[in-house]
Amino acid sequence: MIVRAKLVRIALLSTALGALTGCDTVGGAVSSVGGSVNDFFSHQDPSVASLNAGANPRPVAGQPATNPSDKPKVLPVASQDINCPEVTIADGGAALRVGGPDNASVRYQFNIADTARQCDPAGPSQAGLKVGVKGAVVIGPAGSAGTFSAPLKITVTRNSDKTDVFAQTYQVEASTDGVTAGAFRVVTDPIMLPMSTLQLADVYSITVGFEGGTGGPPPTRHKKKKTSG
């Protein structure tokens, strides 16, 4: 009876491990650089924990209290074990308006709609960070249909000495017919970061924003009144 009970427990454990292995995660959906950008933003609600892999790391048994001075983690970890830094919009960088200062003279405006980030283990003492940004361009009263571009900067800063360990400007493009907004999406290649602790949010900060941004609300297009006759 004792042997049989042990066999039953082993069978149940095997079943449970099989179920965990089969679970799909956001990390699995974007495991490579060539992964779909749409998959990266498959969750539209930024409040959903699974939008960003590593946003709510699971407890790791046997790990000591972590801080930036900890020794490098050499034990195998998964994406969900890493507390990935949150993405912050730079001051004034949420939008980029082109045209005059008043609403009537605005030609077009780029806006950031959503951001995401993902931290994956990349070998002993290293993590690969990917950052995604999506948004749209809208046409102002003085604008017309076309394809437009804007400089979007993504920066990763080391908190201890405020040093930028990564900074790159991406020229994002979006097309619009002059009526509906034109969407853009950008996802960085993996940014390799030293991982001395699983709490990467304590070590690094991520900032995104349009260079020369205005941060203003989208322009309002007023419909022309129909003339009688």
Short mmCIF file of N, CA, C and O in Angstrom, two decimals, residues 26 30 36-45 51-52 113-117 131-135 184-187:
data_model
loop_
_atom_site.label_atom_id
_atom_site.label_comp_id
_atom_site.label_asym_id
_atom_site.label_seq_id
_atom_site.Cartn_x
_atom_site.Cartn_y
_atom_site.Cartn_z
N VAL A 26 2.96 35.44 -22.05
CA VAL A 26 3.35 36.53 -22.93
C VAL A 26 4.80 36.38 -23.33
O VAL A 26 5.19 36.67 -24.45
N VAL A 30 6.49 36.20 -27.37
CA VAL A 30 7.48 37.10 -27.97
C VAL A 30 8.86 36.65 -27.56
O VAL A 30 9.66 37.42 -27.04
N SER A 36 6.02 38.56 -33.60
CA SER A 36 5.08 39.55 -34.10
C SER A 36 4.92 40.69 -33.12
O SER A 36 4.78 40.51 -31.92
N VAL A 37 4.94 41.92 -33.65
CA VAL A 37 4.71 43.09 -32.81
C VAL A 37 3.29 43.07 -32.27
O VAL A 37 3.04 43.47 -31.14
N ASN A 38 2.36 42.55 -33.06
CA ASN A 38 0.98 42.47 -32.59
C ASN A 38 0.86 41.53 -31.40
O ASN A 38 0.07 41.78 -30.49
N ASP A 39 1.64 40.44 -31.39
CA ASP A 39 1.62 39.53 -30.25
C ASP A 39 2.13 40.24 -29.00
O ASP A 39 1.66 39.99 -27.90
N PHE A 40 3.10 41.13 -29.19
CA PHE A 40 3.67 41.86 -28.05
C PHE A 40 2.60 42.69 -27.37
O PHE A 40 2.59 42.86 -26.17
N PHE A 41 1.68 43.21 -28.18
CA PHE A 41 0.60 44.03 -27.65
C PHE A 41 -0.74 43.29 -27.72
O PHE A 41 -1.78 43.88 -27.99
N SER A 42 -0.72 41.99 -27.47
CA SER A 42 -1.94 41.20 -27.56
C SER A 42 -2.93 41.55 -26.47
O SER A 42 -4.13 41.32 -26.60
N HIS A 43 -2.44 42.12 -25.34
CA HIS A 43 -3.33 42.54 -24.25
C HIS A 43 -3.47 44.05 -24.31
O HIS A 43 -2.52 44.78 -24.12
N GLN A 44 -4.68 44.53 -24.60
CA GLN A 44 -4.89 45.95 -24.79
C GLN A 44 -4.97 46.72 -23.49
O GLN A 44 -4.73 47.91 -23.45
N ASP A 45 -5.36 46.05 -22.40
CA ASP A 45 -5.52 46.74 -21.13
C ASP A 45 -4.19 46.77 -20.38
O ASP A 45 -3.71 45.74 -19.94
N LEU A 51 0.36 41.81 -19.38
CA LEU A 51 0.77 42.65 -20.50
C LEU A 51 2.29 42.68 -20.60
O LEU A 51 2.86 42.66 -21.67
N ASN A 52 2.95 42.74 -19.44
CA ASN A 52 4.40 42.84 -19.41
C ASN A 52 4.97 41.65 -18.64
O ASN A 52 4.70 41.50 -17.46
N ALA A 113 0.00 55.55 -27.41
CA ALA A 113 -1.23 54.96 -26.87
C ALA A 113 -0.96 53.90 -25.81
O ALA A 113 -1.73 53.75 -24.86
N ASP A 114 0.14 53.16 -25.95
CA ASP A 114 0.40 52.06 -25.03
C ASP A 114 1.88 51.70 -25.06
O ASP A 114 2.57 51.97 -26.05
N THR A 115 2.37 51.11 -23.98
CA THR A 115 3.75 50.66 -23.89
C THR A 115 3.78 49.27 -23.26
O THR A 115 2.83 48.87 -22.60
N ALA A 116 4.86 48.56 -23.49
CA ALA A 116 5.05 47.25 -22.89
C ALA A 116 6.53 46.97 -22.77
O ALA A 116 7.34 47.59 -23.46
N ARG A 117 6.88 46.06 -21.87
CA ARG A 117 8.27 45.65 -21.74
C ARG A 117 8.32 44.19 -21.36
O ARG A 117 7.35 43.64 -20.83
N VAL A 131 11.49 46.48 -25.30
CA VAL A 131 10.54 47.55 -25.02
C VAL A 131 9.67 47.78 -26.25
O VAL A 131 10.19 47.83 -27.37
N GLY A 132 8.38 47.89 -26.06
CA GLY A 132 7.46 48.13 -27.16
C GLY A 132 6.64 49.39 -26.93
O GLY A 132 6.28 49.72 -25.80
N VAL A 133 6.40 50.10 -28.01
CA VAL A 133 5.57 51.32 -27.96
C VAL A 133 4.63 51.29 -29.15
O VAL A 133 5.03 50.94 -30.27
N LYS A 134 3.36 51.62 -28.93
CA LYS A 134 2.44 51.75 -30.04
C LYS A 134 1.63 53.02 -29.87
O LYS A 134 1.47 53.55 -28.77
N GLY A 135 1.16 53.53 -30.99
CA GLY A 135 0.39 54.77 -30.96
C GLY A 135 -0.19 55.06 -32.33
O GLY A 135 -0.36 54.14 -33.15
N PHE A 184 1.10 53.10 -35.52
CA PHE A 184 2.51 52.72 -35.61
C PHE A 184 2.83 51.83 -34.41
O PHE A 184 2.20 51.91 -33.36
N ARG A 185 3.83 50.97 -34.58
CA ARG A 185 4.33 50.10 -33.51
C ARG A 185 5.83 49.94 -33.66
O ARG A 185 6.34 49.87 -34.77
N VAL A 186 6.52 49.89 -32.55
CA VAL A 186 7.97 49.64 -32.57
C VAL A 186 8.33 48.77 -31.37
O VAL A 186 7.79 48.96 -30.28
N VAL A 187 9.19 47.78 -31.60
CA VAL A 187 9.70 46.91 -30.54
C VAL A 187 11.21 46.84 -30.69
O VAL A 187 11.72 46.61 -31.79
#
